PDB file of C-alpha atoms in Angstrom:
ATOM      1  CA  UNK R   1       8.843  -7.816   3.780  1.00  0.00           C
ATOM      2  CA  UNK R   2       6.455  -6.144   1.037  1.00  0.00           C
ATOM      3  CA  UNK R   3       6.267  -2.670   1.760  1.00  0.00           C
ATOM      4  CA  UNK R   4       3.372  -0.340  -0.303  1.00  0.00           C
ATOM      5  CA  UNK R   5       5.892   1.731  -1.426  1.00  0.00           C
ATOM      6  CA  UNK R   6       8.061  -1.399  -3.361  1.00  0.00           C
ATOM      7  CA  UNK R   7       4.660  -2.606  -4.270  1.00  0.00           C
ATOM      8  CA  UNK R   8       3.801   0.655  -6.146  1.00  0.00           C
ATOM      9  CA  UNK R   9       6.905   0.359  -7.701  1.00  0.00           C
ATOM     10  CA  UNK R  10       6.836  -2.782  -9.136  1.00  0.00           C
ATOM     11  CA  UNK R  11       3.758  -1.321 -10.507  1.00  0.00           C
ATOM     12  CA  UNK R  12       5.487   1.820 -11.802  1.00  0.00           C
ATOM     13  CA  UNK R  13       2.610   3.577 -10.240  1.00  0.00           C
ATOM     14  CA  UNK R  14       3.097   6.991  -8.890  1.00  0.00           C
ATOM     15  CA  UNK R  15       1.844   7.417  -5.112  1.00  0.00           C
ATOM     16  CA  UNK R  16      -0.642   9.706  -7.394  1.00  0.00           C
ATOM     17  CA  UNK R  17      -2.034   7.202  -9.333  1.00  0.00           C
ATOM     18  CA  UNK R  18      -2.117   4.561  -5.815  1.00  0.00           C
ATOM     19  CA  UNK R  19      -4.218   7.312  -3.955  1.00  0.00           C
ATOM     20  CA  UNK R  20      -7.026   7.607  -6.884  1.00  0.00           C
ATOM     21  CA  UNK R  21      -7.007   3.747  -7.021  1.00  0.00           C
ATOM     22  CA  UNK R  22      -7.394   3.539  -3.184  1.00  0.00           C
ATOM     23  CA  UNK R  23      -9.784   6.788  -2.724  1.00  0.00           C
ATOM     24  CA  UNK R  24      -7.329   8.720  -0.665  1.00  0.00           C
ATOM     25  CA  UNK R  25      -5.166  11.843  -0.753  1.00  0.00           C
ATOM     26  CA  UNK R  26      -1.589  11.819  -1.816  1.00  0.00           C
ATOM     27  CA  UNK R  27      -0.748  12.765   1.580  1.00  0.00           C
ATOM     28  CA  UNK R  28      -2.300   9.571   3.358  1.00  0.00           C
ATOM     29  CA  UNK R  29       0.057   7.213   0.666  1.00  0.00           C
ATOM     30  CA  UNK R  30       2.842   9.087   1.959  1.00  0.00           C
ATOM     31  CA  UNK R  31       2.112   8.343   5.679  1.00  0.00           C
ATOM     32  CA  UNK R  32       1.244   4.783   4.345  1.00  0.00           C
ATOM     33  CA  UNK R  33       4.794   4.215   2.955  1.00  0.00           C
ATOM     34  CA  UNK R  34       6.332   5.783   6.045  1.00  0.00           C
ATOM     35  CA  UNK R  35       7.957   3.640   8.587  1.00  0.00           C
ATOM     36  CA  UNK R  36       5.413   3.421  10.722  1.00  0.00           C
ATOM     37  CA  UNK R  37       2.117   3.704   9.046  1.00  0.00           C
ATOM     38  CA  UNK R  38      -1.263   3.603  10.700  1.00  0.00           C
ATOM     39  CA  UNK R  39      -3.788   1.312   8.765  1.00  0.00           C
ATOM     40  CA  UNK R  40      -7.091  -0.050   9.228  1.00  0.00           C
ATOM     41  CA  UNK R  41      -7.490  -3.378   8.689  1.00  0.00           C
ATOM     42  CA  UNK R  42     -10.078  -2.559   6.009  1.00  0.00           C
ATOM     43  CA  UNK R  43      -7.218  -0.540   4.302  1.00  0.00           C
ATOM     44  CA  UNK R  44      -5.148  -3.365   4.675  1.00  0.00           C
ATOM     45  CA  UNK R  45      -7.064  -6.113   3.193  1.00  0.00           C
ATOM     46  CA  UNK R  46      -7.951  -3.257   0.379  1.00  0.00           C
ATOM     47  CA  UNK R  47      -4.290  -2.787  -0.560  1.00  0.00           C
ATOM     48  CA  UNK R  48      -3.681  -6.747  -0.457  1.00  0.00           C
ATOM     49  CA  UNK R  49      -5.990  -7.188  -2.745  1.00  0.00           C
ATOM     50  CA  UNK R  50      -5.200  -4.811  -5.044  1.00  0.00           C
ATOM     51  CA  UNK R  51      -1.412  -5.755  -4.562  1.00  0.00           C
ATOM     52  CA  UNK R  52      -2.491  -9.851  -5.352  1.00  0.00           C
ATOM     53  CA  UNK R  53      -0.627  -9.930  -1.227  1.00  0.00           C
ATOM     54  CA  UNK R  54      -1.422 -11.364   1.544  1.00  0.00           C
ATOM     55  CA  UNK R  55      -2.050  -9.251   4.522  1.00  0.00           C
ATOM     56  CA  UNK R  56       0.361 -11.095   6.617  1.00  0.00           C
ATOM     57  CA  UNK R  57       3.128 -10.091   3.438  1.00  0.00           C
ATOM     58  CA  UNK R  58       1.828  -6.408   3.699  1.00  0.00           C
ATOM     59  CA  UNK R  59       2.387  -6.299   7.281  1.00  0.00           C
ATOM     60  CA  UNK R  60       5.638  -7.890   6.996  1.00  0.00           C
ATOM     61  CA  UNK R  61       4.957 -11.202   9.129  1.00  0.00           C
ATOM     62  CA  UNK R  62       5.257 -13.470   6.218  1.00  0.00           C
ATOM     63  CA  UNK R  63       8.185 -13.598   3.851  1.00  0.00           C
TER      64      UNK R  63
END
């Protein structure tokens, strides 16, 4: 499974630098990369894109 917060770090982003990207706080990457995060699916498809992922990937139901 891809999670945001191994996709950021491939990157070598800091969450920081994710949540300016993404037009969020700090705080809402951190509750992203928890274990149970709580996205929209506009967020999703967002972060996919960004990551070069497929949703399915991001959401872990693709490996």
């Amino acid at each position: 499974m891809r999670t945001i917060a191994g996709l950021r770090a491939d990157k070598r982003m800091t969450q920081e630098e994710l949540a300016k990207i993404m037009e969020v706080t700090t705080q809402t990457i951190r509750n992203w990369e928890s274990k149970q995060p709580d996205l929209s699916g506009e967020t999703i498809i967002k972060l996919a894109k960004y990551f070069n992922v497929t949703s399915d990937e991001l959401l872990g139901l693709k490996k």
